[in-house]
XYZ file of C-alpha atoms in Angstrom:
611
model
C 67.399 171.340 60.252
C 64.397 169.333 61.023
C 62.115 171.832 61.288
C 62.908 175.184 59.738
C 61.851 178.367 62.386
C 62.921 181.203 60.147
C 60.599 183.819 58.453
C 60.426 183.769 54.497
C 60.289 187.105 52.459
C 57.210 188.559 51.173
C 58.322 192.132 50.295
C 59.757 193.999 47.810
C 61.869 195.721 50.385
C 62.755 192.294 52.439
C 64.018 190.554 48.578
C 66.481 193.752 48.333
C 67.337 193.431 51.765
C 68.434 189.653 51.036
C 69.960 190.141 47.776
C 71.994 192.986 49.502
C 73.123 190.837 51.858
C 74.267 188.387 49.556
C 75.866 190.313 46.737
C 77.609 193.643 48.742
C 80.313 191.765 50.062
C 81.426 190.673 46.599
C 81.346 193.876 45.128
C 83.284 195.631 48.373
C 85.252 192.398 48.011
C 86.630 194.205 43.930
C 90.108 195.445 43.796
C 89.901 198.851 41.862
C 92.624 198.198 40.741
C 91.299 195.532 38.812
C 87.161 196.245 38.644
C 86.401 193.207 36.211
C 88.156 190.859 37.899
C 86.656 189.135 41.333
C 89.289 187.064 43.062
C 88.049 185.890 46.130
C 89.898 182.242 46.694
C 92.557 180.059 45.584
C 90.864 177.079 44.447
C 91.440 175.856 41.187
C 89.296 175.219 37.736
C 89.497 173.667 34.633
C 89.930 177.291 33.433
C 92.597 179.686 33.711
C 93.048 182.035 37.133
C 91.777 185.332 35.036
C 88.764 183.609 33.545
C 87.781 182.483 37.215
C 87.930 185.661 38.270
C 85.796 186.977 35.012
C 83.739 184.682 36.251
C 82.973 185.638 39.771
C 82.669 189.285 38.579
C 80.033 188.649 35.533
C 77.845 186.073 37.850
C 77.143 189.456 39.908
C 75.160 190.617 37.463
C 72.509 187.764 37.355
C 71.615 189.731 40.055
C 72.369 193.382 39.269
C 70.371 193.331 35.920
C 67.101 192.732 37.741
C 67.995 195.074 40.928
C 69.370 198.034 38.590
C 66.311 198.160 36.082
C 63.907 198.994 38.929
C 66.910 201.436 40.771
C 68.685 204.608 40.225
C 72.210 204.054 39.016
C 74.766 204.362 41.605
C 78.059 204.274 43.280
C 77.899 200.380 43.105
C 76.366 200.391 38.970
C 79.147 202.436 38.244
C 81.761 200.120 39.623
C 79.969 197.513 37.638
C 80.741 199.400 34.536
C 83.904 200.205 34.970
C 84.494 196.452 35.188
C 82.716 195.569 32.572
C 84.093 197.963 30.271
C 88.341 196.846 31.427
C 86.664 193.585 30.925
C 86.384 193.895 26.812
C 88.263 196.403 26.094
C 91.439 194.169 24.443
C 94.548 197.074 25.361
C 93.030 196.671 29.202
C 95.230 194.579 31.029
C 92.424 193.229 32.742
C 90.590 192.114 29.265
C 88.714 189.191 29.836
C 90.188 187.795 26.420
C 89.427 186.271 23.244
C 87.439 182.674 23.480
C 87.153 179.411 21.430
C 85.202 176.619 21.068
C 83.255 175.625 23.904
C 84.836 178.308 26.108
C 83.572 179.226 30.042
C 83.687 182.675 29.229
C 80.292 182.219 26.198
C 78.436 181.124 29.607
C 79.533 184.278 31.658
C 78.283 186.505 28.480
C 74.809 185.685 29.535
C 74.193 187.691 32.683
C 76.287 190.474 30.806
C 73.620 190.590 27.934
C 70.767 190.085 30.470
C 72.399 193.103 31.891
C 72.699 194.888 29.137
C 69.141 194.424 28.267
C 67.637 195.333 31.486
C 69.670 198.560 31.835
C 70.129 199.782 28.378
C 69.093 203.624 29.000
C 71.779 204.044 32.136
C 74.800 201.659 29.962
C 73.787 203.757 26.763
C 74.157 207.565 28.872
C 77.908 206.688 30.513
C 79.489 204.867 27.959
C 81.406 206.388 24.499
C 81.070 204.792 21.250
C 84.745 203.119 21.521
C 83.306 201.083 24.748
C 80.275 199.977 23.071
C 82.327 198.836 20.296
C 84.429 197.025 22.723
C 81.307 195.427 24.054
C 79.678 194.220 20.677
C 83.111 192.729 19.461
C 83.776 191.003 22.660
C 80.510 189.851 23.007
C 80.208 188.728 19.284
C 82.614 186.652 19.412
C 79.861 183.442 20.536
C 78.707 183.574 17.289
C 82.367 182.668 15.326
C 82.431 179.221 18.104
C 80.652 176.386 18.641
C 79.129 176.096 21.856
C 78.238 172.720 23.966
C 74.822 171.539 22.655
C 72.973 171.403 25.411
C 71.572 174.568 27.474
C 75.023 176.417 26.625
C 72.816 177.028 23.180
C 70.955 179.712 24.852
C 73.900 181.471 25.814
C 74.470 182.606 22.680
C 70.596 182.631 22.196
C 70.666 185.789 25.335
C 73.760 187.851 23.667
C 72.221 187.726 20.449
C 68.902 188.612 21.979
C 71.488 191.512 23.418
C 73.508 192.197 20.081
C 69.618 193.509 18.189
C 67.868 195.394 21.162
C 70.935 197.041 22.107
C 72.791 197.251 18.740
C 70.244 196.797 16.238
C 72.271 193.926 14.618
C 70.497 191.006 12.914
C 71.031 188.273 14.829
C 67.698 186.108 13.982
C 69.253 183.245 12.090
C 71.106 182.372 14.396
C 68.934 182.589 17.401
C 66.158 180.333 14.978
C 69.227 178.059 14.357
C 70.270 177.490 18.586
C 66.067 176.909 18.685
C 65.600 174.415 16.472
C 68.593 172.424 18.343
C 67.167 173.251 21.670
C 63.913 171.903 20.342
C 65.339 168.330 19.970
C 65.924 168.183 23.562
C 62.570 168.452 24.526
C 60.869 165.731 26.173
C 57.087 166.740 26.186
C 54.781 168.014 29.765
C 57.136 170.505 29.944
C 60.453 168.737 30.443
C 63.584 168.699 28.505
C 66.820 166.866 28.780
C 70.032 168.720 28.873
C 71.777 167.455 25.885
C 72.167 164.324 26.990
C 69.167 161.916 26.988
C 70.415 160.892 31.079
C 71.089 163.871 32.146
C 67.666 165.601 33.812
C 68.625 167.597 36.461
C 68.253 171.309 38.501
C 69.495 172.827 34.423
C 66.149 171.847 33.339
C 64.668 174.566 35.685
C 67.788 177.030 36.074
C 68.915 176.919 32.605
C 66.722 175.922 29.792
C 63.441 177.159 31.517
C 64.706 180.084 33.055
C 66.241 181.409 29.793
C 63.398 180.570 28.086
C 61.438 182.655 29.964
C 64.069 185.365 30.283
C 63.540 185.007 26.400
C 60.161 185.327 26.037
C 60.103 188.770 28.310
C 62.760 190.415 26.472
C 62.230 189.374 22.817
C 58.626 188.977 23.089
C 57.573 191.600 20.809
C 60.277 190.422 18.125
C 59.082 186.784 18.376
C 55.562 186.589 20.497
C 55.188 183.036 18.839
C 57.800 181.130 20.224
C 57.408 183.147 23.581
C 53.793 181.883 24.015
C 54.891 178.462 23.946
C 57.714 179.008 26.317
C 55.330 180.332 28.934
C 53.394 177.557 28.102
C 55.903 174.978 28.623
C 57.216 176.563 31.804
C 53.379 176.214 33.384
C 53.468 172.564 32.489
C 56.657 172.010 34.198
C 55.888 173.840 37.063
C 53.214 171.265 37.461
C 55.663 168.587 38.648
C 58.999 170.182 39.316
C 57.074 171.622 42.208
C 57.398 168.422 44.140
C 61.023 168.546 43.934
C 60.509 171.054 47.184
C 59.241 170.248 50.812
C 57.096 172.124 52.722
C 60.260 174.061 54.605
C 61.374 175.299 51.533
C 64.250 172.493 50.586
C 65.034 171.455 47.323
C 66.075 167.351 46.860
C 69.645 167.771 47.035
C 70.450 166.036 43.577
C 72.639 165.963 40.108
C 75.082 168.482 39.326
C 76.096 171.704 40.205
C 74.549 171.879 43.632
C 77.009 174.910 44.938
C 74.581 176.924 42.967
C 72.331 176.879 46.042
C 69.430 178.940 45.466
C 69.518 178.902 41.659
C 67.632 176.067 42.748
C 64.415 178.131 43.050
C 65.350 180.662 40.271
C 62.404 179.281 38.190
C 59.827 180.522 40.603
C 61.321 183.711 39.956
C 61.244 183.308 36.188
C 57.394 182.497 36.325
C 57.119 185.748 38.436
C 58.918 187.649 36.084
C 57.626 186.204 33.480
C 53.549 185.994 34.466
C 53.512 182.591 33.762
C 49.711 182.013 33.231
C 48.593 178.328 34.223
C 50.461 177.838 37.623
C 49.268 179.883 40.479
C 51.390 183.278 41.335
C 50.929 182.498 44.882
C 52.461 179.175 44.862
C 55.633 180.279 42.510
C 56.326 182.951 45.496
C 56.085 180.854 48.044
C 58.720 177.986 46.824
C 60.346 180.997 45.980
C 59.970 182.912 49.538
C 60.785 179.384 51.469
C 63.615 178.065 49.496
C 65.780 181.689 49.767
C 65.006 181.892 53.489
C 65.984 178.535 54.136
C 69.297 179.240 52.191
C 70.001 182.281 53.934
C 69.677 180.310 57.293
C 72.778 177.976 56.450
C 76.086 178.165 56.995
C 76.904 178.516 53.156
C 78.755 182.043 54.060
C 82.563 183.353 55.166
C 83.148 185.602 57.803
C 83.374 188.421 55.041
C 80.350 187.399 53.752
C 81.475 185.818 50.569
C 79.561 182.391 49.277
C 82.007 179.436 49.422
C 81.756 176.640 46.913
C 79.774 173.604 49.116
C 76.570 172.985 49.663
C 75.134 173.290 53.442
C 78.869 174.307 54.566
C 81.961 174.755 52.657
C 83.231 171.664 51.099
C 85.268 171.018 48.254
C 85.081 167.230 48.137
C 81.370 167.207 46.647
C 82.394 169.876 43.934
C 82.622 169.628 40.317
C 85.920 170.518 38.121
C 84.151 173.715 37.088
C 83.316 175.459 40.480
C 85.912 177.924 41.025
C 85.494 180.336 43.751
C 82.950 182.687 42.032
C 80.505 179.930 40.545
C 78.211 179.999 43.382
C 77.255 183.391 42.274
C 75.153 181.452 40.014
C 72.390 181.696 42.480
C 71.846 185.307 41.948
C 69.614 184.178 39.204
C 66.602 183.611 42.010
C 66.462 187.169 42.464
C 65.734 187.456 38.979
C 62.347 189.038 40.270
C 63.720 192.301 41.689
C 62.900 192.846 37.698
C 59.431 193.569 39.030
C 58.340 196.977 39.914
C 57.266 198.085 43.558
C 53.888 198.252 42.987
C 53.509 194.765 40.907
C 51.107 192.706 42.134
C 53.265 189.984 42.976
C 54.618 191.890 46.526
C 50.977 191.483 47.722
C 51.101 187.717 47.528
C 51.565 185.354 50.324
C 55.013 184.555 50.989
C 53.944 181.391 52.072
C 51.039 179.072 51.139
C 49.831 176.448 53.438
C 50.631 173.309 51.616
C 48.784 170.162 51.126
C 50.139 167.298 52.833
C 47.142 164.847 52.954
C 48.020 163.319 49.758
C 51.284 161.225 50.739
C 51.163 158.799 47.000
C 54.133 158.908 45.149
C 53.984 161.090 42.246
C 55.652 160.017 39.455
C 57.728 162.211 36.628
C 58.095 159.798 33.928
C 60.161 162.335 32.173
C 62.363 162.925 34.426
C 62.607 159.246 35.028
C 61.719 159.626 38.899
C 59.333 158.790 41.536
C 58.732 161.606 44.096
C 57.313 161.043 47.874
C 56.385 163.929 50.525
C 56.354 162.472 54.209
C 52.883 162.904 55.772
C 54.268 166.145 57.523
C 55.312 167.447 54.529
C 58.216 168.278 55.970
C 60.548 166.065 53.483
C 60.690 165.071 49.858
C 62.312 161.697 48.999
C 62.679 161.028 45.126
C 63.561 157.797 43.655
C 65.424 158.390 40.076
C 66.244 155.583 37.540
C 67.490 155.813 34.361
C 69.946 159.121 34.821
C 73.867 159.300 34.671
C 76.271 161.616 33.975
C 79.686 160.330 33.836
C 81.936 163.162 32.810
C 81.338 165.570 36.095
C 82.649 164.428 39.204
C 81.113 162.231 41.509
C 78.539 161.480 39.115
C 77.319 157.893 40.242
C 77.158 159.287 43.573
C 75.095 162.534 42.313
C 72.435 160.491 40.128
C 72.397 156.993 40.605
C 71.784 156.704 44.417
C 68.487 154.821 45.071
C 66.850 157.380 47.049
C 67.696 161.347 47.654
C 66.215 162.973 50.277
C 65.617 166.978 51.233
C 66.266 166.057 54.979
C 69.175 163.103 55.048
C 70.927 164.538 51.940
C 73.347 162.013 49.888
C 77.229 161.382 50.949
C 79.579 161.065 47.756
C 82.854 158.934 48.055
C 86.756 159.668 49.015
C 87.782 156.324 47.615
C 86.683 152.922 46.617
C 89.552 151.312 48.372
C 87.608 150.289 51.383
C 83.691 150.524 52.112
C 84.554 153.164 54.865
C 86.133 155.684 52.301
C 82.802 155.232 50.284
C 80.174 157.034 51.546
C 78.224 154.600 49.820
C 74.608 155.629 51.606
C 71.368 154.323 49.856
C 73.930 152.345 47.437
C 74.083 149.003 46.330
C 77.760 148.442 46.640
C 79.598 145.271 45.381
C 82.999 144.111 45.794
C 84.695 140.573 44.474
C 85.267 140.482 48.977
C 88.575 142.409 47.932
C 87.745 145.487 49.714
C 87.923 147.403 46.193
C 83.674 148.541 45.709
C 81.400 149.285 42.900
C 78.318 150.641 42.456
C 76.219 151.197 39.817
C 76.781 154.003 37.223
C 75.880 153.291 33.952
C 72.560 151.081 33.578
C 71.257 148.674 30.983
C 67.914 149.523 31.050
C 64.883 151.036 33.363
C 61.012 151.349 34.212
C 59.128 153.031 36.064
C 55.536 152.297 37.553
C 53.507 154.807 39.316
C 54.005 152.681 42.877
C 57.920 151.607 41.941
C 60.864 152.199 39.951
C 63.424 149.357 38.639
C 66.999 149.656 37.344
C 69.299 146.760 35.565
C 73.062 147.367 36.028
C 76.108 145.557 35.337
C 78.988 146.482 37.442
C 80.964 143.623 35.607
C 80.773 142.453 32.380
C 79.443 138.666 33.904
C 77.652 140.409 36.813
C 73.808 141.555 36.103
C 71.970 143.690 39.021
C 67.983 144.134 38.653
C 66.888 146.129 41.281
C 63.782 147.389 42.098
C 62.842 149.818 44.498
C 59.490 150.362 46.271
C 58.519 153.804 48.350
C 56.226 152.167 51.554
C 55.677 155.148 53.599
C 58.203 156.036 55.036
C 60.155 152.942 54.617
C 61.170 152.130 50.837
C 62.030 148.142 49.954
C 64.907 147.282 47.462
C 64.652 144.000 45.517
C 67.741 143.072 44.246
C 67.889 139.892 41.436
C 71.763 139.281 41.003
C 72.944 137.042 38.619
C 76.867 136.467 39.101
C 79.802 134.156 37.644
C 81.707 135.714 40.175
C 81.444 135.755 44.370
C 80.794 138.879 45.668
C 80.728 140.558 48.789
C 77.330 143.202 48.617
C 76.753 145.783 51.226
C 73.577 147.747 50.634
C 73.483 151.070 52.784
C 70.375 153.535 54.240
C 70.201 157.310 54.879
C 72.918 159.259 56.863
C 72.253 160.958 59.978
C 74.281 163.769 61.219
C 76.903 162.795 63.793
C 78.045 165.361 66.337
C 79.226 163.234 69.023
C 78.847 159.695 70.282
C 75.633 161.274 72.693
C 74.831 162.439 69.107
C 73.203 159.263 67.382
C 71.598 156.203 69.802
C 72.257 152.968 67.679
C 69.649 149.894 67.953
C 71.277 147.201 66.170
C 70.708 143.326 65.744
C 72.029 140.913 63.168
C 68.791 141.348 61.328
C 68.018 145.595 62.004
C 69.633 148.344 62.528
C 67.928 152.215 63.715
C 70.207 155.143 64.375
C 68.281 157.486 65.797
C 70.023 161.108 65.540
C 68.934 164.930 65.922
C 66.671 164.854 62.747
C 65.314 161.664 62.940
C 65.791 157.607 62.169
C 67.811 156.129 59.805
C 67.352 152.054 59.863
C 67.438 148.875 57.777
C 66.036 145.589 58.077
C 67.340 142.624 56.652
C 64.062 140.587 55.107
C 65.846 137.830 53.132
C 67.486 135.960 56.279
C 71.289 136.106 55.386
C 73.978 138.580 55.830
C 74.523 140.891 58.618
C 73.971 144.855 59.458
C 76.573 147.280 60.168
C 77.238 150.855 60.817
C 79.715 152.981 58.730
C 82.491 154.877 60.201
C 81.983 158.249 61.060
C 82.711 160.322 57.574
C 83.651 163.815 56.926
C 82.513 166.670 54.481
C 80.717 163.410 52.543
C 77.399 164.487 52.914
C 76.156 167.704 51.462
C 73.698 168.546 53.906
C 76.137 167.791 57.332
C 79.400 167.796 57.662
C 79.666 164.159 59.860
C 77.596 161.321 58.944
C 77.269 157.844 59.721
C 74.916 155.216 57.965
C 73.369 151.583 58.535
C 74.380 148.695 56.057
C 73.335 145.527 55.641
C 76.417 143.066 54.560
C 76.090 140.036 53.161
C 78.530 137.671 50.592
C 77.096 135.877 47.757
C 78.025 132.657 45.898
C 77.996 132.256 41.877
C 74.647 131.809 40.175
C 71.058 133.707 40.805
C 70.643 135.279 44.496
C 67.169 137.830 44.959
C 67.723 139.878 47.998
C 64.954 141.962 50.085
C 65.703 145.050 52.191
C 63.879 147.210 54.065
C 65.066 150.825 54.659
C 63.637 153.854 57.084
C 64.385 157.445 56.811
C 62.429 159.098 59.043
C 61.985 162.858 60.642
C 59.196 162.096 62.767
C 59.862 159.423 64.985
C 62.843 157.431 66.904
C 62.834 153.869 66.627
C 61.233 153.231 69.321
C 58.183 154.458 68.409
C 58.417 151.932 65.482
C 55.587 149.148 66.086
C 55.546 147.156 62.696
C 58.258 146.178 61.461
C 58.227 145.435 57.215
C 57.749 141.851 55.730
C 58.088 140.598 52.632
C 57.320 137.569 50.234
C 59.137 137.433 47.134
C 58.538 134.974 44.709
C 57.595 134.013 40.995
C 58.717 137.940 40.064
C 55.725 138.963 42.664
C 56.447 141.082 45.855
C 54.104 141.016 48.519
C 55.103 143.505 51.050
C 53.658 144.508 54.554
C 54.080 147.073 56.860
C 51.169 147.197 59.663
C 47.720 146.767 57.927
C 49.086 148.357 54.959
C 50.041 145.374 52.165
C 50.518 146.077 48.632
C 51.751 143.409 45.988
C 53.984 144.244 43.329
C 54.961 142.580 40.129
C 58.619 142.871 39.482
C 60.067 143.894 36.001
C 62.489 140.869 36.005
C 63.862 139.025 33.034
């Protein structure tokens, strides 16, 4: 995975080809039988079997509705509507059934009303008035139920945008009512929260932005106001959510939802769809082009063909209590612009532009409460977030609060907090009372952020206060930690996984004071700078790590007595070199709440955000 050797799509022809790939086996996976219903695994949800299976048939059409309103209608669009059509009909014993509050099946009415939209001529010619009224009561039913208040608002936003092109209904109350609650999330340069002031994640570019712009295509000429700003909004993001991406295409592996895959890139294909003025065409297409054909080159697929819930490979243990065997059709949304007709100008762009990598300073999203850093290759992204968790999904301190994520070491999340090995607690602060039982930090008191650093205060006791500040260094990073305890404490702060395939696999350098593992797609190493403790290597762990299935990190282990203790690591994760091509090794000088740090002839001084 450390360098990427596969093509990327330029073509109209080569995105069908792709989304063909992707999407055939699920619909040749349908029991006729039972055409609205896609059961394709036995894993569990927090939602009943039928409504998983709803599911995995309505996600289809994120990609359908695009594909079918530049096609013929077919063998495989009729199928569709037969589906759709057992689906809401309520004497079909297939009927996807009635909802309530806060109810998975408003979000799968969205790519059904997208759907709709997009194919309203060929719907409009097959079906009888008794089906459409099936669909408008079924679908209406959003707008008797509260929906979550975050970017679930716009699915009710889409059907009703659905319920007056299609229908003629007046549905513009309520659409002006979701706004004006979707408006309160928004953050300013283009960024928005998600409902929840910590929660600024990939649903900031797959969901509220891609809606948005989905929005302001489709009900354009019944509200060209609000659409102009959308557009507008979606060019400012673009601006910096472009250097969540590396130069081989790879999103930072971070947050929620990541079995969604290539939704990850669905916004480029918004702006496309959209003609997003203010952000080069060229560049949309080519995050676009990259990040599908680096998906497409993983292991993400069965033997049938079907997408499995996981990120780089099927795993269960990094999923969320909502990913049920047909979520990851989710990702259909990138192909959002097969919308685009064959002779659109955006199927003569580049599929990929060279990139810029001369400019290696961190760039910093205060918004999204992050630091960013691209390796001098370009070849990885490492961001630094502060100031984010969400404690409600599942492995959520593992998912946001990590010190560093990276697009080429990926994060590990835990199997237990019984025992540091169960952990997976890479790029972690994790601190136990030396009972073998570990925390690490979820919720935080406060944070800041600095264009060369960002700083987080923690508590993972009520007596126990953690400032830590973290410092991007090339490609090193230095964590400064400022404890103040009433309790003892054993610490153990961890570094980037490496893939393990084998003891031949990784080559470990280790001293009391260092540690490099140098594996297949680079180093991995820590250096202890404050004098006291000890480094270690994890156990091997499995189907942790949502890039590779066996990992194993460095640590650096130390114990700490009551009172104040400041603590100065050095970490290395590295795709370009082995360690012993390392020369300078990092210093630093910590005193009177100023860093000096060194690496080489590089020094840069730092004052700390202590108390």
């Amino acid at each position: 995975m450390n360098s990427v050797s596969y093509s990327v799509m330029k073509t109209k022809e080569e995105f069908t080809t792709a989304f063909q790939k992707i999407a055939q086996p699920a619909v040749q996976a349908l029991d006729e039988r039972h055409p609205g219903l896609l059961d394709i695994g036995s894993a569990g949800a927090i939602y009943s079997k039928k409504t998983r299976e709803a599911e995995g048939f309505l996600r289809l059409l994120w990609g359908y509705g695009p594909f079918y309103s530049q096609q013929s209608a077919d063998e495989t669009f009729d199928k569709l509507l037969k589906g759709i059509c057992e689906g809401v009909n309520p004497d079909s014993p297939d009927y996807w059934g009635k909802i309530g509050h806060v109810d998975q099946l408003m979000v799968e009415m969205a790519p059904l009303a997208v759907f709709l939209v997009m194919n309203k001529e060929k719907v409009d010619s097959r079906l009888s008035e008794r089906q459409h009224h099936y669909l408008v009561e079924w679908m209406n039913q959003i707008n008797s139920f509260d929906t979550a208040q975050n970017n679930w608002l716009f699915f009710r936003v889409l059907v009703n945008v659905c319920l007056h092109k299609n229908y003629g209904m007046d549905t513009f109350v309520q659409i002006e009512k979701d706004f004006a609650k979707i408006e309160t999330f928004y953050l300013g340069n283009g960024w928005y929260y998600d409902g929840v002031k910590v929660q600024i994640d990939y649903y900031i570019s797959f969901a509220i932005h891609y809606y948005s712009l989905l929005y302001s295509v489709l009900f354009e000429a019944e509200d060209p106001q609000r659409s102009r700003i959308l557009k507008e909004r979606a060019a400012e993001f673009a601006q910096t959510f472009q250097h969540w991406f590396d130069d081989e295409g790879r999103g930072i592996p971070f947050g929620r939802s990541l079995t969604y895959r290539f939704a990850q890139s669905s916004f480029w294909s918004a702006m496309l769809f959209a003609k997003v003025e203010g952000f080069a065409p060229e560049k949309s297409k080519s995050l676009l082009s990259k990040n599908l054909a680096f998906w497409l080159s993983q292991d993400i697929f069965s033997p049938e063909g079907l997408l499995r819930v996981g990120y780089c490979y099927d795993d269960l243990v990094m999923s969320e209590e909502y990913n049920a065997p047909g979520s990851p059709y989710w990702s259909l949304k990138a192909f959002l612009v097969l919308a685009l007709p064959e002779d659109d100008s955006t199927w003569s762009l580049p599929a990929a532009c060279s990139e810029s990598s001369a400019d290696t300073a961190p760039t910093l999203i205060k918004e999204a409460r992050m630091l960013l850093k691209k390796s001098s290759d370009g070849k990885e992204v490492q961001a630094f977030p502060v100031g984010q968790f969400v404690e409600l999904h599942t492995h959520g301190e593992a998912k946001y609060g990590k010190f560093v994520y990276s697009t080429l070491f990926g994060f590990n999340v835990s199997k237990g907090l019984v025992g540091y090995e169960k952990g997976g607690f890479d790029n972690v602060l994790a601190v136990s009372e030396r009972d073998n039982f570990y925390r690490v930090r979820t919720a935080f008191e406060s944070y800041h952020t600095e264009n060369t650093h960002v700083a987080v205060t923690w508590q993972p006791w009520a007596d126990v206060v953690i400032q830590s500040c973290i410092i991007p260094f090339g490609q090193w990073h230095f964590r400064i930690h400022k404890i103040n305890s009433e309790r003892a404490l054993n610490i153990r702060d961890g570094g980037f996984s490496v893939p393990y395939d084998g003891a031949e696999t990784v080559q470990i350098q280790q001293t009391e004071t260092r540690s490099f593992l140098d594996s297949a797609i680079g180093v991995s190493g820590v250096v202890n700078l404050s004098g006291q403790g000890q480094t270690g290597i994890s156990a091997r762990l499995a189907n942790v790590n949502v890039l590779y299935n066996n990992v194993v990190f460095p640590y650096l282990n130390q114990d700490i007595s009551k009172g104040e203790t400041i603590i100065c690591n050095a970490f290395l994760g590295d795709g370009q070199k082995k360690s012993s091509e390392i020369q300078d090794l990092p210093k630093a000088v910590v005193s009177d709440n100023k860093a000096v740090l060194t690496v080489g002839q590089e020094q840069k001084t730092i004052d700390l955000p202590f108390i």
